[in-house]
Amino acid sequence: MGDPSDSRPAHPLISVVVPCYNEEAVIGVTHPRLSAAMAALPVDYELVYVSDGSRDRTLGLLRDIQKADPHVRVVGFSRNFGHQIAVTAGVDHAKGDAIAIIDADLQDPPELIGDMIAKWREGYDVVYGKRISRAGESAFKLATARWFYRLLNRLSDTVIPLDTGDFRLIDRQVADAMREMPEHDRFLRGMVAWLGFRQYALPYSRDARVAGETKYPLRRMIAFATDGILSFSISPLRVAVWLGVITAGFAIVGIVYALFIRLFSHEWVSGWASLLFAILLMGGVQLIMLGIVGEYVGRIYREGKKRPLYLVRERFGFDDNNG
Ligand code: UDP
Ligand code: MG
């Protein structure tokens, strides 16, 4: 690695972004552990908590924490905008020379941020956690996640590292570059991979949630996976071409065969069943492809409206409002 000593400040400010959605069960545990991990490091730090439209006591708890701890900033959304947007808002509000992103539920050990900072000081711009094991997840989630990341890499031109989440440390330069990407369908781990820079994979074991429930039920996991694929690949659109070539090929063979029988024998090809199946098959394929095209068109429509990514209802602990 180049010479990091010129580019990295001797006593940097590190921001830690924590997205929180209905996390009243964990905030009281997370904050002390995160603070202790950061206070042990030879850096200045700020903790940027983003309450993503929480409907429980999360925002109130964060407000109390902020009153007692000058390291804490709190951003409260006007409603639930989703995990990836909450992280984006945290990065927008962070002032650090480097920014760490960590979930509120302590699945990712905050103590690892120190190791990430060490790698950052060596000159890496992105240090992402790579899960070598995951505790407390269902076999179904593990299998689908594994399968998903491999499929995504086959489809996408950007190489998106396998088995990584959003737990990572990014340099200020990377954060600024990310802020230049205004897309609404945000798949941050892919966006950071797309940015390039010097990236380092830090292996770690993912723990189970300390308390509370996952905010990613199956429905949201599917939506998230769809975002990942559609934001990083247009291959699904090409499926239509291949299906068209294959079915047209079959059709030509069928036509030649039917003509041949009719012209050179006294028989003819009969049967309404094969006809019906062919029609149903083509109808089904066309509807599926129309749906895929529609997904992309819908996304273009959504981007075209140029709405803001999120709306902040309240902020505490920032210089411009002392909360
Ligand atoms: N989260 C959020 N907004 C949402 C859903 C989740 O800010 O709409 C936060 C949540 O509070 C947590 C992180 O995103 O800090 C990851 O969510 P969770 O732990 O529920 O996901 P899992 O680890 O089960 O994939
Ligand atoms: Mg979690």
Coordinates of N, CA and C in Angstrom, one line a residue, residues 84-294:
Q84 N -31.4 0.8 4.0 CA -30.3 1.3 3.1 C -30.4 2.8 3.0
I85 N -31.6 3.4 3.1 CA -31.7 4.8 3.1 C -31.3 5.4 4.4
A86 N -31.6 4.7 5.5 CA -31.2 5.2 6.8 C -29.7 5.2 6.9
V87 N -29.0 4.2 6.4 CA -27.5 4.3 6.4 C -27.0 5.5 5.5
T88 N -27.7 5.7 4.4 CA -27.3 6.8 3.5 C -27.4 8.1 4.3
A89 N -28.5 8.3 5.0 CA -28.7 9.5 5.8 C -27.6 9.7 6.8
G90 N -27.3 8.6 7.5 CA -26.2 8.6 8.5 C -24.9 9.1 7.9
V91 N -24.6 8.6 6.7 CA -23.4 9.0 6.0 C -23.4 10.4 5.6
D92 N -24.6 10.9 5.2 CA -24.8 12.3 4.8 C -24.5 13.2 6.0
H93 N -24.9 12.7 7.2 CA -24.8 13.6 8.4 C -23.4 13.4 9.1
A94 N -22.6 12.4 8.7 CA -21.4 12.1 9.4 C -20.3 13.1 9.0
K95 N -19.5 13.5 10.0 CA -18.4 14.5 9.6 C -17.0 13.9 9.7
G96 N -17.0 12.6 9.9 CA -15.7 11.9 10.2 C -14.7 11.9 9.0
D97 N -13.4 11.6 9.3 CA -12.5 11.3 8.3 C -12.7 10.0 7.7
A98 N -13.3 9.1 8.5 CA -13.7 7.8 8.1 C -15.0 7.5 8.8
I99 N -15.9 6.7 8.1 CA -17.2 6.4 8.6 C -17.4 4.9 8.7
A100 N -17.8 4.5 9.9 CA -18.1 3.1 10.1 C -19.6 2.9 10.1
I101 N -20.1 1.8 9.5 CA -21.5 1.5 9.4 C -21.7 0.2 10.2
I102 N -22.7 0.2 11.1 CA -22.9 -1.0 11.9 C -24.4 -1.1 12.3
D103 N -24.9 -2.3 12.3 CA -26.3 -2.4 12.7 C -26.5 -2.2 14.2
A104 N -27.8 -1.9 14.6 CA -28.0 -1.6 16.0 C -28.1 -2.8 16.8
D105 N -28.2 -4.0 16.2 CA -28.5 -5.2 17.0 C -27.3 -6.0 17.5
L106 N -26.1 -5.4 17.4 CA -24.9 -6.0 17.8 C -24.6 -7.4 17.2
Q107 N -25.1 -7.6 16.0 CA -24.8 -8.8 15.3 C -23.3 -8.7 14.8
D108 N -22.9 -7.4 14.5 CA -21.6 -7.2 14.1 C -20.8 -6.6 15.3
P109 N -19.7 -7.2 15.7 CA -19.1 -6.8 17.0 C -18.4 -5.4 16.8
P110 N -18.8 -4.4 17.6 CA -18.2 -3.0 17.5 C -16.7 -3.0 17.8
E111 N -16.2 -4.0 18.5 CA -14.8 -4.0 18.8 C -13.9 -4.1 17.5
L112 N -14.6 -4.6 16.5 CA -13.9 -4.8 15.2 C -13.6 -3.5 14.5
I113 N -14.3 -2.4 14.9 CA -14.1 -1.1 14.2 C -12.6 -0.7 14.4
G114 N -12.0 -1.1 15.6 CA -10.6 -0.7 15.8 C -9.7 -1.4 14.7
D115 N -10.0 -2.7 14.4 CA -9.2 -3.4 13.4 C -9.4 -2.7 12.0
M116 N -10.7 -2.3 11.8 CA -11.0 -1.7 10.5 C -10.2 -0.4 10.4
I117 N -10.1 0.4 11.5 CA -9.4 1.7 11.5 C -7.9 1.4 11.2
A118 N -7.4 0.3 11.8 CA -5.9 0.0 11.6 C -5.7 -0.3 10.1
K119 N -6.6 -1.0 9.5 CA -6.4 -1.3 8.0 C -6.5 0.0 7.2
W120 N -7.5 0.9 7.6 CA -7.7 2.2 7.0 C -6.4 3.0 7.1
R121 N -5.8 3.0 8.2 CA -4.5 3.7 8.4 C -3.4 3.2 7.5
E122 N -3.5 1.9 7.2 CA -2.5 1.3 6.3 C -2.7 1.8 4.9
G123 N -3.8 2.4 4.6 CA -4.0 3.0 3.3 C -5.2 2.4 2.5
Y124 N -6.0 1.5 3.1 CA -7.2 1.0 2.5 C -8.3 2.0 2.6
D125 N -9.1 2.1 1.6 CA -10.2 3.1 1.6 C -11.5 2.5 2.1
V126 N -11.7 1.2 1.8 CA -12.9 0.5 2.3 C -12.5 -0.7 3.0
V127 N -12.9 -0.9 4.3 CA -12.6 -2.1 5.0 C -14.0 -2.7 5.3
Y128 N -14.3 -3.8 4.6 CA -15.6 -4.4 4.9 C -15.5 -5.7 5.6
G129 N -16.5 -6.0 6.4 CA -16.5 -7.2 7.2 C -17.0 -8.4 6.3
K130 N -16.3 -9.5 6.3 CA -16.7 -10.6 5.5 C -17.1 -11.7 6.5
R131 N -18.3 -12.2 6.4 CA -18.8 -13.1 7.4 C -18.3 -14.5 7.1
I132 N -17.5 -15.0 8.1 CA -17.0 -16.4 7.9 C -18.0 -17.3 8.6
S133 N -18.8 -16.8 9.6 CA -19.8 -17.6 10.1 C -21.0 -16.7 10.6
R134 N -22.2 -17.2 10.7 CA -23.3 -16.4 11.1 C -24.1 -17.2 12.2
A135 N -24.1 -16.7 13.4 CA -24.9 -17.4 14.4 C -26.4 -16.9 14.4
G136 N -27.2 -17.7 14.9 CA -28.6 -17.3 15.1 C -29.4 -17.0 13.9
E137 N -29.0 -17.5 12.7 CA -29.8 -17.3 11.5 C -30.4 -18.7 11.1
S138 N -31.6 -18.6 10.5 CA -32.2 -19.9 10.1 C -31.4 -20.5 8.9
A139 N -31.5 -21.8 8.8 CA -30.8 -22.5 7.6 C -31.3 -21.9 6.3
F140 N -32.6 -21.6 6.3 CA -33.2 -21.0 5.1 C -32.5 -19.7 4.7
K141 N -32.3 -18.8 5.7 CA -31.7 -17.5 5.4 C -30.3 -17.7 4.9
L142 N -29.5 -18.6 5.6 CA -28.1 -18.8 5.2 C -28.1 -19.3 3.8
A143 N -28.9 -20.3 3.5 CA -28.9 -20.9 2.1 C -29.3 -19.9 1.1
T144 N -30.3 -19.1 1.3 CA -30.8 -18.2 0.3 C -29.8 -17.0 0.1
A145 N -29.2 -16.6 1.2 CA -28.2 -15.5 1.1 C -27.0 -16.0 0.3
R146 N -26.5 -17.2 0.6 CA -25.4 -17.8 -0.2 C -25.7 -17.8 -1.7
W147 N -26.8 -18.3 -1.9 CA -27.3 -18.5 -3.3 C -27.4 -17.2 -4.0
F148 N -28.0 -16.2 -3.3 CA -28.3 -14.9 -3.9 C -27.0 -14.2 -4.3
Y149 N -26.0 -14.2 -3.4 CA -24.7 -13.5 -3.7 C -24.0 -14.1 -4.9
R150 N -24.1 -15.4 -5.0 CA -23.5 -16.1 -6.2 C -24.2 -15.8 -7.5
L151 N -25.5 -15.8 -7.4 CA -26.3 -15.4 -8.6 C -26.0 -14.0 -9.0
L152 N -26.0 -13.1 -8.0 CA -25.8 -11.7 -8.3 C -24.5 -11.5 -9.0
N153 N -23.5 -12.2 -8.6 CA -22.2 -12.0 -9.2 C -22.1 -12.5 -10.6
R154 N -22.9 -13.6 -10.9 CA -23.0 -14.1 -12.3 C -23.6 -13.0 -13.2
L155 N -24.7 -12.4 -12.7 CA -25.4 -11.5 -13.5 C -24.8 -10.1 -13.7
S156 N -24.1 -9.7 -12.6 CA -23.7 -8.3 -12.6 C -22.2 -8.1 -13.1
D157 N -22.0 -6.9 -13.7 CA -20.6 -6.7 -14.2 C -19.7 -6.2 -13.0
T158 N -20.3 -5.7 -12.0 CA -19.6 -5.3 -10.9 C -19.3 -6.5 -10.0
V159 N -18.1 -6.7 -9.6 CA -17.8 -7.8 -8.7 C -18.2 -7.4 -7.3
I160 N -19.3 -8.0 -6.7 CA -19.7 -7.7 -5.4 C -19.2 -8.8 -4.5
P161 N -18.5 -8.4 -3.4 CA -17.9 -9.4 -2.6 C -18.9 -10.3 -2.0
L162 N -18.6 -11.6 -1.9 CA -19.5 -12.6 -1.4 C -19.6 -12.5 0.2
D163 N -20.8 -12.8 0.7 CA -21.0 -12.9 2.1 C -20.6 -11.6 2.9
T164 N -20.9 -10.5 2.4 CA -20.6 -9.3 3.1 C -21.9 -8.5 3.3
G165 N -22.0 -7.8 4.4 CA -23.2 -6.9 4.6 C -22.7 -5.5 4.5
D166 N -23.4 -4.7 5.3 CA -23.0 -3.2 5.3 C -22.1 -2.9 6.4
F167 N -21.7 -3.9 7.2 CA -20.7 -3.6 8.3 C -19.4 -3.3 7.7
R168 N -18.9 -2.0 7.7 CA -17.7 -1.6 7.1 C -17.2 -0.3 7.5
L169 N -16.0 0.1 7.1 CA -15.5 1.4 7.4 C -15.1 2.0 6.0
I170 N -15.6 3.2 5.8 CA -15.3 3.8 4.5 C -14.6 5.2 4.7
D171 N -13.6 5.5 3.9 CA -12.9 6.7 3.9 C -13.8 7.9 3.5
R172 N -13.5 9.0 4.0 CA -14.2 10.3 3.6 C -14.4 10.4 2.1
Q173 N -13.3 10.1 1.4 CA -13.3 10.2 -0.1 C -14.4 9.3 -0.7
V174 N -14.5 8.1 -0.1 CA -15.5 7.1 -0.6 C -16.9 7.6 -0.3
A175 N -17.1 8.1 1.0 CA -18.4 8.6 1.4 C -18.8 9.7 0.5
D176 N -17.9 10.6 0.1 CA -18.3 11.7 -0.8 C -18.6 11.2 -2.1
A177 N -17.9 10.2 -2.6 CA -18.2 9.6 -3.9 C -19.6 9.0 -3.8
M178 N -19.9 8.3 -2.7 CA -21.2 7.6 -2.6 C -22.3 8.7 -2.6
R179 N -22.1 9.8 -2.0 CA -23.1 10.9 -2.0 C -23.4 11.4 -3.3
E180 N -22.5 11.2 -4.3 CA -22.8 11.6 -5.7 C -23.7 10.6 -6.4
M181 N -24.1 9.5 -5.8 CA -24.9 8.5 -6.4 C -26.3 8.7 -5.9
P182 N -27.2 9.4 -6.6 CA -28.5 9.7 -6.1 C -29.6 8.7 -6.2
E183 N -29.2 7.4 -6.7 CA -30.3 6.5 -7.0 C -31.1 6.1 -5.8
H184 N -32.4 5.9 -6.1 CA -33.4 5.5 -5.1 C -33.3 4.1 -4.6
D185 N -33.1 3.2 -5.6 CA -33.0 1.8 -5.2 C -31.6 1.5 -4.8
R186 N -31.4 1.6 -3.5 CA -30.0 1.6 -3.0 C -29.6 0.2 -2.6
F187 N -28.5 -0.3 -3.1 CA -28.0 -1.5 -2.7 C -26.5 -1.2 -2.4
L188 N -26.3 -0.7 -1.1 CA -25.1 0.0 -0.8 C -23.8 -0.9 -1.0
R189 N -24.0 -2.2 -0.6 CA -22.7 -3.0 -0.7 C -22.3 -3.1 -2.1
G190 N -23.3 -3.1 -3.0 CA -22.9 -3.1 -4.5 C -22.4 -1.8 -4.9
M191 N -23.0 -0.7 -4.4 CA -22.6 0.7 -4.8 C -21.1 0.9 -4.4
V192 N -20.8 0.5 -3.2 CA -19.4 0.7 -2.7 C -18.4 -0.2 -3.6
A193 N -18.9 -1.4 -3.9 CA -18.0 -2.2 -4.8 C -17.8 -1.6 -6.1
W194 N -18.9 -1.0 -6.6 CA -18.8 -0.3 -7.9 C -17.8 0.9 -7.9
L195 N -17.8 1.6 -6.8 CA -16.9 2.7 -6.6 C -15.4 2.4 -6.8
G196 N -15.0 1.1 -6.4 CA -13.7 0.8 -6.5 C -12.9 1.2 -5.3
F197 N -11.8 2.0 -5.5 CA -10.9 2.4 -4.4 C -10.2 1.1 -3.9
R198 N -9.4 1.3 -2.9 CA -8.7 0.2 -2.3 C -9.5 -0.5 -1.2
Q199 N -9.9 -1.7 -1.5 CA -10.8 -2.4 -0.5 C -10.1 -3.6 0.2
Y200 N -10.5 -3.8 1.4 CA -9.9 -4.9 2.2 C -11.0 -5.7 2.9
A201 N -11.0 -7.0 2.8 CA -12.0 -7.8 3.4 C -11.5 -8.3 4.8
L202 N -12.2 -7.9 5.8 CA -11.8 -8.3 7.2 C -12.8 -9.5 7.6
P203 N -12.2 -10.7 7.8 CA -13.1 -11.8 8.1 C -13.6 -11.7 9.6
Y204 N -14.8 -12.0 9.8 CA -15.4 -12.0 11.2 C -16.5 -13.0 11.3
S205 N -16.9 -13.3 12.6 CA -18.0 -14.1 12.8 C -19.2 -13.3 13.2
R206 N -20.3 -13.5 12.6 CA -21.5 -12.7 12.9 C -22.3 -13.3 14.0
D207 N -22.6 -12.5 15.0 CA -23.3 -13.1 16.1 C -24.8 -13.0 15.9
A208 N -25.6 -13.6 16.8 CA -27.0 -13.5 16.8 C -27.4 -12.1 17.3
R209 N -28.6 -11.7 17.0 CA -29.2 -10.4 17.5 C -29.2 -10.5 19.1
V210 N -28.8 -9.4 19.8 CA -28.9 -9.5 21.2 C -30.3 -9.5 21.8
A211 N -31.2 -8.8 21.1 CA -32.6 -8.8 21.5 C -33.4 -8.3 20.4
G212 N -34.7 -8.4 20.5 CA -35.6 -7.9 19.5 C -35.7 -8.9 18.3
E213 N -36.4 -8.5 17.3 CA -36.7 -9.3 16.1 C -36.0 -8.7 14.9
T214 N -35.8 -9.6 13.9 CA -35.2 -9.1 12.6 C -36.3 -8.2 12.0
K215 N -35.8 -7.1 11.3 CA -36.7 -6.2 10.6 C -36.7 -6.5 9.2
Y216 N -36.1 -7.7 8.8 CA -36.1 -8.1 7.4 C -36.8 -9.4 7.3
P217 N -38.2 -9.4 7.4 CA -38.9 -10.6 7.1 C -38.7 -11.0 5.6
L218 N -39.2 -12.2 5.3 CA -39.0 -12.8 3.9 C -39.3 -11.8 2.8
R219 N -40.5 -11.1 3.0 CA -40.9 -10.2 2.0 C -39.9 -9.1 1.7
R220 N -39.3 -8.5 2.8 CA -38.3 -7.5 2.6 C -37.0 -8.0 2.0
M221 N -36.7 -9.3 2.4 CA -35.5 -9.9 1.9 C -35.6 -10.0 0.4
I222 N -36.8 -10.5 -0.1 CA -36.9 -10.6 -1.5 C -36.8 -9.3 -2.2
A223 N -37.5 -8.3 -1.6 CA -37.4 -6.9 -2.2 C -36.0 -6.4 -2.3
F224 N -35.2 -6.7 -1.3 CA -33.8 -6.3 -1.2 C -33.0 -7.0 -2.2
A225 N -33.2 -8.3 -2.4 CA -32.5 -9.1 -3.3 C -32.8 -8.6 -4.8
T226 N -34.1 -8.3 -5.0 CA -34.5 -7.8 -6.3 C -33.8 -6.5 -6.6
D227 N -33.8 -5.6 -5.6 CA -33.0 -4.3 -5.8 C -31.6 -4.6 -6.2
G228 N -31.0 -5.6 -5.5 CA -29.6 -5.9 -5.8 C -29.4 -6.3 -7.2
I229 N -30.3 -7.2 -7.7 CA -30.1 -7.7 -9.1 C -30.5 -6.6 -10.1
L230 N -31.6 -6.0 -9.9 CA -32.1 -5.0 -10.9 C -31.2 -3.8 -11.0
S231 N -30.6 -3.4 -9.9 CA -29.7 -2.2 -9.9 C -28.4 -2.5 -10.4
F232 N -28.0 -3.8 -10.5 CA -26.6 -4.1 -10.9 C -26.5 -4.9 -12.2
S233 N -27.7 -5.1 -12.8 CA -27.6 -6.0 -14.0 C -28.8 -5.7 -14.9
I234 N -28.6 -5.8 -16.2 CA -29.7 -5.8 -17.1 C -29.9 -7.2 -17.8
S235 N -29.2 -8.2 -17.2 CA -29.3 -9.5 -17.8 C -30.7 -10.0 -17.9
P236 N -31.5 -9.8 -16.8 CA -32.9 -10.3 -16.9 C -33.6 -9.9 -18.2
L237 N -33.3 -8.7 -18.7 CA -34.0 -8.3 -20.0 C -33.5 -9.1 -21.2
R238 N -32.3 -9.7 -21.1 CA -31.8 -10.4 -22.2 C -32.5 -11.8 -22.2
V239 N -33.0 -12.2 -21.1 CA -33.7 -13.6 -21.1 C -34.7 -13.7 -22.2
A240 N -35.4 -12.5 -22.4 CA -36.5 -12.6 -23.5 C -35.9 -13.0 -24.8
V241 N -34.7 -12.5 -25.1 CA -34.1 -12.8 -26.4 C -33.9 -14.3 -26.5
W242 N -33.3 -14.9 -25.4 CA -33.0 -16.3 -25.5 C -34.2 -17.2 -25.5
L243 N -35.2 -16.8 -24.7 CA -36.5 -17.6 -24.7 C -37.1 -17.5 -26.1
G244 N -37.0 -16.3 -26.7 CA -37.6 -16.1 -28.0 C -36.9 -17.0 -29.1
V245 N -35.6 -17.0 -29.0 CA -34.8 -17.9 -29.9 C -35.2 -19.3 -29.7
I246 N -35.2 -19.8 -28.5 CA -35.5 -21.2 -28.2 C -36.9 -21.6 -28.7
T247 N -37.9 -20.8 -28.3 CA -39.3 -21.1 -28.7 C -39.5 -21.0 -30.2
A248 N -38.9 -20.0 -30.9 CA -39.0 -19.8 -32.3 C -38.4 -21.0 -33.0
G249 N -37.3 -21.5 -32.4 CA -36.6 -22.7 -33.0 C -37.5 -23.9 -33.0
F250 N -38.1 -24.1 -31.8 CA -39.1 -25.2 -31.7 C -40.2 -25.1 -32.7
A251 N -40.7 -23.9 -32.8 CA -41.8 -23.6 -33.7 C -41.4 -23.9 -35.2
I252 N -40.3 -23.5 -35.6 CA -39.8 -23.8 -37.0 C -39.7 -25.3 -37.2
V253 N -39.1 -26.0 -36.3 CA -39.0 -27.5 -36.4 C -40.4 -28.0 -36.6
G254 N -41.4 -27.6 -35.7 CA -42.7 -28.1 -35.8 C -43.4 -27.8 -37.1
I255 N -43.2 -26.6 -37.6 CA -43.9 -26.2 -38.9 C -43.3 -27.1 -40.0
V256 N -42.0 -27.3 -40.1 CA -41.4 -28.1 -41.1 C -41.9 -29.5 -41.1
Y257 N -42.0 -30.0 -39.8 CA -42.5 -31.4 -39.7 C -43.9 -31.5 -40.1
A258 N -44.8 -30.6 -39.7 CA -46.2 -30.6 -40.1 C -46.4 -30.6 -41.6
L259 N -45.6 -29.6 -42.2 CA -45.7 -29.5 -43.7 C -45.3 -30.8 -44.4
F260 N -44.2 -31.3 -43.9 CA -43.6 -32.5 -44.5 C -44.6 -33.7 -44.5
I261 N -45.2 -33.9 -43.3 CA -46.2 -34.9 -43.2 C -47.4 -34.7 -44.1
R262 N -47.8 -33.4 -44.2 CA -49.0 -33.1 -45.0 C -48.7 -33.3 -46.5
L263 N -47.6 -32.9 -46.9 CA -47.2 -32.9 -48.4 C -46.8 -34.3 -48.9
F264 N -46.1 -35.0 -48.0 CA -45.5 -36.3 -48.5 C -46.2 -37.5 -47.9
S265 N -47.3 -37.4 -47.3 CA -48.0 -38.6 -46.8 C -49.5 -38.3 -46.9
H266 N -50.3 -39.3 -46.5 CA -51.7 -39.0 -46.5 C -52.3 -38.7 -45.1
E267 N -51.3 -38.5 -44.2 CA -51.7 -38.1 -42.8 C -51.6 -36.6 -42.6
W268 N -52.0 -36.1 -41.5 CA -51.6 -34.8 -41.0 C -51.5 -34.7 -39.5
V269 N -50.8 -33.8 -39.0 CA -50.5 -33.7 -37.6 C -51.8 -33.2 -36.9
S270 N -52.3 -33.9 -35.9 CA -53.5 -33.6 -35.3 C -53.3 -33.2 -33.8
G271 N -54.3 -32.7 -33.2 CA -54.3 -32.5 -31.7 C -54.4 -31.1 -31.3
W272 N -55.5 -30.8 -30.5 CA -55.6 -29.5 -30.0 C -54.8 -29.3 -28.7
A273 N -54.5 -30.4 -28.1 CA -53.8 -30.3 -26.8 C -52.4 -29.6 -27.0
S274 N -51.7 -30.1 -28.0 CA -50.3 -29.5 -28.2 C -50.5 -28.0 -28.6
L275 N -51.5 -27.7 -29.3 CA -51.8 -26.3 -29.7 C -52.0 -25.4 -28.5
L276 N -52.9 -26.0 -27.6 CA -53.2 -25.2 -26.4 C -52.0 -25.0 -25.5
F277 N -51.2 -26.0 -25.3 CA -50.0 -25.9 -24.5 C -49.0 -24.9 -25.1
A278 N -48.9 -24.9 -26.4 CA -48.0 -24.0 -27.0 C -48.4 -22.5 -26.8
I279 N -49.8 -22.3 -26.9 CA -50.3 -21.0 -26.7 C -50.1 -20.5 -25.2
L280 N -50.4 -21.5 -24.3 CA -50.3 -21.1 -22.9 C -48.8 -20.8 -22.5
L281 N -47.9 -21.7 -23.1 CA -46.5 -21.5 -22.8 C -46.1 -20.1 -23.3
M282 N -46.4 -19.8 -24.5 CA -46.0 -18.5 -25.0 C -46.6 -17.3 -24.3
G283 N -47.9 -17.5 -23.9 CA -48.6 -16.4 -23.1 C -47.8 -16.2 -21.8
G284 N -47.5 -17.3 -21.2 CA -46.8 -17.2 -19.8 C -45.5 -16.6 -20.0
V285 N -44.7 -17.0 -21.0 CA -43.4 -16.4 -21.1 C -43.5 -14.9 -21.4
Q286 N -44.5 -14.6 -22.3 CA -44.6 -13.2 -22.6 C -45.0 -12.3 -21.4
L287 N -45.9 -12.9 -20.5 CA -46.3 -12.1 -19.3 C -45.1 -12.0 -18.4
I288 N -44.3 -13.0 -18.2 CA -43.2 -12.9 -17.3 C -42.2 -11.9 -17.8
M289 N -41.9 -11.9 -19.1 CA -41.0 -10.9 -19.7 C -41.5 -9.5 -19.6
L290 N -42.8 -9.4 -19.8 CA -43.5 -8.1 -19.6 C -43.3 -7.6 -18.2
G291 N -43.4 -8.5 -17.3 CA -43.3 -8.1 -15.9 C -41.9 -7.6 -15.6
I292 N -40.9 -8.3 -16.1 CA -39.5 -8.0 -15.9 C -39.2 -6.6 -16.5
V293 N -39.7 -6.4 -17.7 CA -39.5 -5.1 -18.4 C -40.2 -4.0 -17.5
G294 N -41.4 -4.4 -17.0 CA -42.1 -3.4 -16.2 C -41.4 -3.0 -14.9

